[in-house]
C-alpha cells in the first residue's frame, strides 16, 4: 500500500476543567507522535479554563483555542471537527489523559491498514482496562455487519454493550464523522458518544479493533453520567429519537431498534440508582444456571449488586437451595430479602455443594478464591463466572 502521511487532529471539549486540563494537555503534548493539531473547545466555562486554553495556544503552534457559549460536548466536538485540518480525528475529555504512545500506535495502523475507524480500550485510575468484547484485528465489509454490529449496543448474552462507545478511544476519518453528525441538531447530553460511534460503525467499511488500554479515564462524582436532575428524562428522549432517526436513515432501524431500546433503558437504570439507591430491576445479573446443577446447595459469597441480584433471581426460580451467604461487609448489611449475611470466617461451618463467588471483577474473584482455599475450602467447590448483566 502506498504510504500516506495522515494529518491528525485531536479535539478536547473543555467545561470548567481548570483542575485537570493541564494534565490532559500535557499528556497530548508528550506523545511520541508529534505531527498533530490540538483543538481546545472552551464550552462556556466559568472558571479559569478559557485562560488555560489561550495560554497553551500561545505556547505551542499546534494548539488552537475556540471559545463558545455552552453547547455541550456533542456540539463542542462538532465545532472542533469543522475547524480541524486533519483527515483523522480523535478526542479526549478534559479530565482524562492518554498514554504517551497512543497517537503513534493509532497512526501506524492507519498507515498499514487504512481503516475508517480505529478503536482501542481505556483504563481506569486503578489500572483496570475496559475492553471491547470482540477479537482484536481488522474487520472489513461483511465482517463488520455480521460480527460487530449485532450486539454492539446490546447483546443479551453479554448482558450489555459489546463495543464501548467512547469517542476518546476512537480515531475516525473526518469525512465519516461529519456525515454522521451533520443532521443532529438537538443538544445531546446523554449518549453523546454513542450517538456518533454506533452510526459510524454502521457506515464504516474498514475497522481495526484493539483491546490495548491507551486512554486513562478519571471516574468522578461530578461527571454528567453521575448527576441526574429531572430534566435528564427529556435528554434521554432526545438521544433515543435521534439515534433511531439515524438508523432509519441508514435503512438499519429494524435491525438495531432492539439494541437502541435496551441501550436507552440503561440510562433509566442509572437514574434509578442515583435517585433511589435501587436498581431498575431486582434481577440485574443472570444466575449462572448452566454451570450449577439444579437443586444443589449453593453458598453465595458477595453481597454487592451481583450477590443481591443472584439472591433475588433464586427467590423467583427456586433453582437451587441457598445454603448461606457471606460478605466482608456483613455488619452493615446483615439481612437482605430474608437471607442473613454472615462473616466469611464462618463459611467452614456450613454444608454446601458449591460456593459461588458473586462479584463483578475477575481479579477480586481470584483474590477471594485464593483466600478461601487458604482457609481449607476445596478449590473444586468454588465457582466464579463473569456476571451477565440483564439491564
Coordinates of C-alpha atoms in Angstrom, one line a residue:
X1 CA 0.0 0.0 0.0
X2 CA 1.3 3.5 -0.9
X3 CA 2.5 5.4 2.2
X4 CA 0.0 8.1 3.2
X5 CA 1.1 10.9 5.6
X6 CA -2.1 11.3 7.5
X7 CA -2.9 14.5 9.3
X8 CA -4.3 14.1 12.8
X9 CA -6.5 16.4 14.8
X10 CA -7.4 15.9 18.5
X11 CA -10.4 17.7 19.8
X12 CA -10.9 18.4 23.5
X13 CA -14.2 19.9 24.8
X14 CA -13.4 22.0 27.9
X15 CA -16.0 22.9 30.5
X16 CA -14.9 24.1 34.0
X17 CA -11.9 21.8 33.9
X18 CA -9.2 24.1 35.4
X19 CA -8.1 21.4 37.9
X20 CA -7.5 18.7 35.3
X21 CA -7.0 20.4 32.0
X22 CA -3.2 20.8 32.4
X23 CA -2.6 17.1 32.9
X24 CA -4.8 16.3 29.8
X25 CA -3.0 18.8 27.6
X26 CA 0.5 17.7 28.8
X27 CA -0.3 14.1 28.1
X28 CA -1.1 15.1 24.5
X29 CA 2.0 17.3 24.1
X30 CA 4.1 14.5 25.4
X31 CA 3.0 12.0 22.7
X32 CA 5.7 10.1 20.8
X33 CA 3.9 11.0 17.6
X34 CA 4.2 14.8 17.2
X35 CA 2.6 15.6 13.9
X36 CA -0.9 16.7 15.1
X37 CA -3.0 19.7 15.9
X38 CA -4.8 20.1 19.2
X39 CA -8.1 21.9 19.2
X40 CA -9.4 23.1 22.6
X41 CA -13.0 24.0 22.6
X42 CA -13.9 26.1 25.6
X43 CA -17.6 25.3 26.1
X44 CA -18.6 28.4 28.0
X45 CA -16.5 27.7 31.1
X46 CA -17.0 29.9 34.2
X47 CA -13.6 29.1 35.8
X48 CA -10.0 29.6 34.6
X49 CA -10.3 27.1 31.8
X50 CA -10.6 29.8 29.0
X51 CA -7.3 31.4 30.1
X52 CA -5.6 28.0 30.3
X53 CA -6.7 27.2 26.7
X54 CA -5.4 30.5 25.5
X55 CA -2.1 30.1 27.4
X56 CA -1.4 26.8 25.7
X57 CA -2.5 28.1 22.3
X58 CA 0.1 30.9 22.6
X59 CA 2.7 28.4 23.8
X60 CA 2.5 25.8 21.1
X61 CA 1.7 26.5 17.4
X62 CA 0.0 23.1 17.1
X63 CA -2.7 24.2 19.5
X64 CA -5.9 26.2 18.6
X65 CA -8.4 27.5 21.2
X66 CA -12.0 28.1 20.4
X67 CA -14.4 29.8 22.7
X68 CA -18.2 29.3 22.5
X69 CA -21.3 29.6 24.7
X70 CA -22.2 26.4 26.5
X71 CA -23.4 24.0 23.8
X72 CA -22.5 20.6 25.4
X73 CA -19.7 18.1 24.4
X74 CA -21.5 16.8 21.3
X75 CA -21.7 20.2 19.6
X76 CA -18.3 21.3 21.0
X77 CA -16.8 18.3 19.2
X78 CA -18.7 19.3 16.0
X79 CA -17.3 22.8 16.3
X80 CA -13.8 21.4 16.7
X81 CA -14.2 19.0 13.8
X82 CA -15.3 21.8 11.4
X83 CA -12.1 23.7 12.4
X84 CA -9.9 20.7 12.1
X85 CA -7.3 20.4 9.3
X86 CA -6.7 16.7 9.9
X87 CA -8.1 13.9 7.9
X88 CA -8.2 11.8 11.1
X89 CA -10.0 12.9 14.2
X90 CA -9.7 11.7 17.8
X91 CA -11.0 13.1 21.0
X92 CA -10.2 13.5 24.7
X93 CA -12.2 14.7 27.7
X94 CA -10.6 17.5 29.6
X95 CA -10.3 15.5 32.8
X96 CA -8.6 12.4 31.4
X97 CA -5.2 11.7 29.9
X98 CA -3.5 9.5 27.3
X99 CA -0.7 7.0 27.3
X100 CA 2.4 8.5 25.5
X101 CA 2.3 6.1 22.6
X102 CA -1.5 6.4 21.8
X103 CA -1.1 8.5 18.7
X104 CA 1.9 6.6 17.4
X105 CA 0.2 3.2 17.7
X106 CA -3.0 4.5 16.1
X107 CA -1.3 6.2 13.1
X108 CA 0.8 3.1 12.5
X109 CA -2.5 1.2 12.0
X110 CA -3.8 3.9 9.6
X111 CA -0.6 3.6 7.6
X112 CA -0.8 -0.2 7.4
X113 CA -4.5 -0.9 7.3
X114 CA -6.3 2.3 6.2
X115 CA -9.3 1.8 8.5
X116 CA -12.3 4.1 8.6
X117 CA -12.3 3.6 12.4
X118 CA -9.6 2.5 14.8
X119 CA -10.7 1.8 18.3
X120 CA -8.7 0.8 21.4
X121 CA -9.6 0.3 25.1
X122 CA -9.4 2.6 28.1
X123 CA -8.1 2.2 31.6
X124 CA -9.5 3.3 34.9
X125 CA -7.3 5.0 37.5
X126 CA -6.8 1.7 39.4
X127 CA -5.3 0.2 36.2
X128 CA -8.3 -2.0 35.2
X129 CA -8.9 -2.0 31.5
X130 CA -12.4 -2.0 30.0
X131 CA -12.1 -4.0 26.8
X132 CA -14.4 -4.4 23.9
X133 CA -16.0 -7.9 23.7
X134 CA -14.5 -8.8 20.3
X135 CA -11.4 -10.4 19.0
X136 CA -8.7 -7.9 18.1
X137 CA -7.9 -7.2 14.5
X138 CA -9.2 -5.9 11.2
X139 CA -12.8 -6.1 10.2
X140 CA -13.8 -5.4 6.6
X141 CA -17.3 -5.1 5.0
X142 CA -19.4 -8.0 5.9
X143 CA -17.2 -8.8 8.9
X144 CA -18.4 -5.5 10.5
X145 CA -22.0 -6.2 9.6
X146 CA -22.0 -9.8 10.7
X147 CA -19.6 -9.8 13.7
X148 CA -19.5 -6.2 15.1
X149 CA -22.9 -4.6 14.6
X150 CA -25.0 -7.4 16.1
X151 CA -24.7 -6.8 19.8
X152 CA -22.5 -3.7 19.6
X153 CA -25.1 -1.6 21.7
X154 CA -26.7 -4.5 23.5
X155 CA -26.0 -8.2 23.4
X156 CA -28.4 -10.4 25.5
X157 CA -25.7 -13.0 26.1
X158 CA -23.2 -10.4 27.3
X159 CA -25.9 -8.6 29.2
X160 CA -24.9 -5.2 27.7
X161 CA -22.9 -3.5 25.0
X162 CA -20.1 -5.3 23.3
X163 CA -18.4 -2.1 21.9
X164 CA -17.6 0.8 24.2
X165 CA -19.0 3.9 22.6
X166 CA -16.4 6.4 24.0
X167 CA -15.1 8.7 21.2
X168 CA -12.0 9.2 23.3
X169 CA -10.9 5.7 22.3
X170 CA -11.7 6.2 18.6
X171 CA -9.7 7.5 15.7
X172 CA -12.0 8.2 12.8
X173 CA -11.9 9.7 9.3
X174 CA -13.1 13.3 9.4
X175 CA -15.5 13.0 6.5
X176 CA -17.2 10.0 8.1
X177 CA -17.6 11.9 11.4
X178 CA -19.1 14.9 9.7
X179 CA -21.6 12.7 7.7
X180 CA -22.9 11.2 10.9
X181 CA -23.1 14.3 13.0
X182 CA -24.3 16.9 10.4
X183 CA -28.0 16.2 10.8
X184 CA -28.2 16.1 14.6
X185 CA -29.3 19.5 15.8
X186 CA -30.6 18.7 19.3
X187 CA -28.4 19.1 22.4
X188 CA -27.3 15.6 23.3
X189 CA -26.4 15.4 27.0
X190 CA -26.9 11.6 27.4
X191 CA -25.3 9.3 24.9
X192 CA -23.2 12.0 23.2
X193 CA -20.6 9.4 22.4
X194 CA -23.0 6.6 21.5
X195 CA -25.0 8.7 19.0
X196 CA -21.8 9.1 17.0
X197 CA -19.9 5.8 17.5
X198 CA -22.6 3.3 16.6
X199 CA -23.8 5.0 13.4
X200 CA -20.1 5.4 12.5
X201 CA -19.7 1.7 12.7
X202 CA -22.7 1.1 10.6
X203 CA -21.2 3.4 7.8
X204 CA -17.6 2.0 8.0
X205 CA -16.2 -0.4 5.5
X206 CA -12.9 -0.9 7.4
X207 CA -12.5 -1.1 11.2
X208 CA -9.5 -2.0 13.3
X209 CA -10.2 -3.1 16.9
X210 CA -7.5 -3.2 19.6
X211 CA -8.1 -4.0 23.3
X212 CA -5.0 -2.3 24.5
X213 CA -5.6 0.4 27.1
X214 CA -4.2 3.7 25.7
X215 CA -6.6 6.2 27.3
X216 CA -6.9 6.8 31.0
X217 CA -10.4 7.6 32.3
X218 CA -10.9 9.6 35.5
X219 CA -14.1 8.5 37.1
X220 CA -15.6 11.2 39.4
X221 CA -18.9 12.1 41.0
X222 CA -19.4 15.3 39.1
X223 CA -19.4 13.6 35.8
X224 CA -22.6 14.1 33.7
X225 CA -23.2 10.3 33.9
X226 CA -23.3 10.6 37.7
X227 CA -25.7 13.6 38.0
X228 CA -29.3 13.2 37.2
X229 CA -31.7 16.3 37.6
X230 CA -35.2 15.6 36.4
X231 CA -34.6 17.3 33.1
X232 CA -32.4 14.4 32.1
X233 CA -35.5 12.4 31.2
X234 CA -36.1 14.7 28.3
X235 CA -32.5 14.5 27.3
X236 CA -32.7 10.7 27.2
X237 CA -35.7 11.1 24.8
X238 CA -33.6 13.3 22.6
X239 CA -30.9 10.7 22.4
X240 CA -33.4 7.9 21.6
X241 CA -35.3 9.9 18.9
X242 CA -32.1 11.0 17.2
X243 CA -30.3 7.6 17.1
X244 CA -33.5 5.9 15.8
X245 CA -33.7 8.5 13.1
X246 CA -30.0 8.0 12.2
X247 CA -30.5 4.2 11.9
X248 CA -33.7 4.7 9.9
X249 CA -31.8 7.0 7.5
X250 CA -29.3 4.2 7.0
X251 CA -32.0 1.6 6.5
X252 CA -30.9 -0.2 9.7
X253 CA -33.6 0.7 12.2
X254 CA -35.4 -2.7 12.0
X255 CA -32.1 -4.4 12.7
X256 CA -31.0 -2.1 15.5
X257 CA -34.2 -0.9 17.2
X258 CA -34.0 -3.6 19.9
X259 CA -30.4 -2.7 20.7
X260 CA -31.2 1.0 20.8
X261 CA -34.1 0.4 23.2
X262 CA -32.0 -1.6 25.6
X263 CA -29.2 0.9 25.5
X264 CA -31.7 3.7 26.3
X265 CA -33.1 1.6 29.1
X266 CA -29.6 1.6 30.7
X267 CA -29.9 5.4 31.3
X268 CA -33.0 4.9 33.3
X269 CA -31.3 2.2 35.3
X270 CA -28.5 4.7 36.2
X271 CA -31.2 7.3 37.2
X272 CA -32.9 4.9 39.5
X273 CA -29.6 4.0 41.1
X274 CA -28.8 7.7 41.6
X275 CA -32.3 8.9 42.8
X276 CA -33.4 6.0 44.9
X277 CA -30.3 3.8 45.5
X278 CA -32.0 0.9 43.9
X279 CA -31.9 -1.0 40.6
X280 CA -34.5 -0.7 37.8
X281 CA -34.9 -4.5 38.1
X282 CA -34.4 -6.6 41.2
X283 CA -32.5 -9.1 38.9
X284 CA -29.6 -7.2 37.3
X285 CA -27.4 -10.2 36.7
X286 CA -28.4 -13.6 35.5
X287 CA -27.5 -16.5 37.8
X288 CA -25.1 -18.9 36.1
X289 CA -27.6 -21.7 35.6
X290 CA -25.5 -23.6 33.0
X291 CA -22.7 -24.0 35.5
X292 CA -24.5 -25.1 38.6
X293 CA -26.7 -28.2 38.9
X294 CA -30.4 -27.7 39.7
X295 CA -31.3 -28.5 43.3
X296 CA -27.7 -28.3 44.6
X297 CA -26.9 -26.4 47.9
X298 CA -25.2 -23.2 46.9
X299 CA -23.3 -20.8 49.2
X300 CA -23.1 -17.2 47.9
X301 CA -20.0 -15.1 48.6
X302 CA -20.5 -11.4 48.0
X303 CA -23.5 -9.2 48.9
X304 CA -23.0 -6.4 46.5
X305 CA -25.1 -5.8 43.4
X306 CA -24.2 -9.2 41.9
X307 CA -24.9 -11.2 45.0
X308 CA -28.2 -9.4 45.7
X309 CA -29.2 -10.0 42.1
X310 CA -28.5 -13.7 42.4
X311 CA -30.5 -14.0 45.6
X312 CA -33.4 -12.1 44.0
X313 CA -33.4 -14.4 41.0
X314 CA -33.2 -17.6 43.1
X315 CA -36.2 -16.4 45.2
X316 CA -38.2 -16.3 42.0
X317 CA -37.0 -19.6 40.5
X318 CA -36.1 -21.8 43.5
X319 CA -33.5 -23.3 41.1
X320 CA -31.1 -24.2 44.0
X321 CA -31.1 -24.2 47.7
X322 CA -29.3 -21.2 49.2
X323 CA -27.1 -22.8 51.8
X324 CA -25.8 -19.5 53.1
X325 CA -24.5 -16.0 52.2
X326 CA -21.3 -14.2 53.3
X327 CA -19.7 -10.9 52.8
X328 CA -16.8 -8.9 54.4
X329 CA -19.3 -6.1 54.9
X330 CA -21.8 -8.3 56.8
X331 CA -22.1 -6.0 59.8
X332 CA -23.5 -3.2 57.6
X333 CA -25.9 -5.4 55.5
X334 CA -26.9 -8.2 58.0
X335 CA -30.1 -9.3 56.2
X336 CA -31.4 -8.8 52.7
X337 CA -34.6 -10.3 51.1
X338 CA -35.0 -12.6 54.1
X339 CA -31.4 -14.0 53.9
X340 CA -28.9 -13.4 56.7
X341 CA -25.4 -12.5 55.7
X342 CA -22.6 -13.9 57.8
X343 CA -18.9 -13.3 58.3
X344 CA -16.6 -15.1 55.8
X345 CA -14.8 -16.9 58.6
X346 CA -18.0 -18.8 59.4
X347 CA -18.3 -20.4 56.0
X348 CA -16.4 -23.6 57.0
X349 CA -19.2 -24.5 59.4
X350 CA -21.8 -24.6 56.6
X351 CA -22.6 -27.6 54.4
X352 CA -22.8 -26.8 50.7
X353 CA -22.1 -28.3 47.3
X354 CA -20.9 -25.2 45.5
X355 CA -19.5 -21.9 46.7
X356 CA -20.4 -19.2 44.1
X357 CA -18.3 -16.0 44.2
X358 CA -20.7 -13.2 43.3
X359 CA -18.5 -10.3 42.3
X360 CA -18.0 -8.5 39.0
X361 CA -14.2 -8.0 38.9
X362 CA -12.1 -11.0 37.9
X363 CA -9.1 -10.0 40.0
X364 CA -11.3 -9.6 43.1
X365 CA -12.8 -13.0 42.4
X366 CA -9.3 -14.5 42.1
X367 CA -8.2 -13.0 45.4
X368 CA -11.3 -14.2 47.2
X369 CA -10.8 -17.8 45.8
X370 CA -7.2 -17.8 47.0
X371 CA -8.3 -16.7 50.5
X372 CA -11.0 -19.3 50.6
X373 CA -8.7 -22.1 49.5
X374 CA -6.1 -21.0 52.1
X375 CA -8.7 -21.4 54.8
X376 CA -9.3 -25.0 53.7
X377 CA -12.3 -24.8 51.3
X378 CA -11.7 -27.2 48.3
X379 CA -10.9 -25.3 45.1
X380 CA -13.2 -27.7 43.1
X381 CA -16.2 -26.4 45.1
X382 CA -15.6 -22.8 44.3
X383 CA -17.1 -21.2 41.1
X384 CA -16.9 -17.8 39.6
X385 CA -18.3 -16.8 36.3
X386 CA -18.2 -13.3 34.8
X387 CA -21.7 -11.9 35.7
X388 CA -24.0 -11.4 32.7
X389 CA -25.9 -8.2 33.0
X390 CA -29.6 -8.3 32.2
X391 CA -30.1 -4.5 32.3

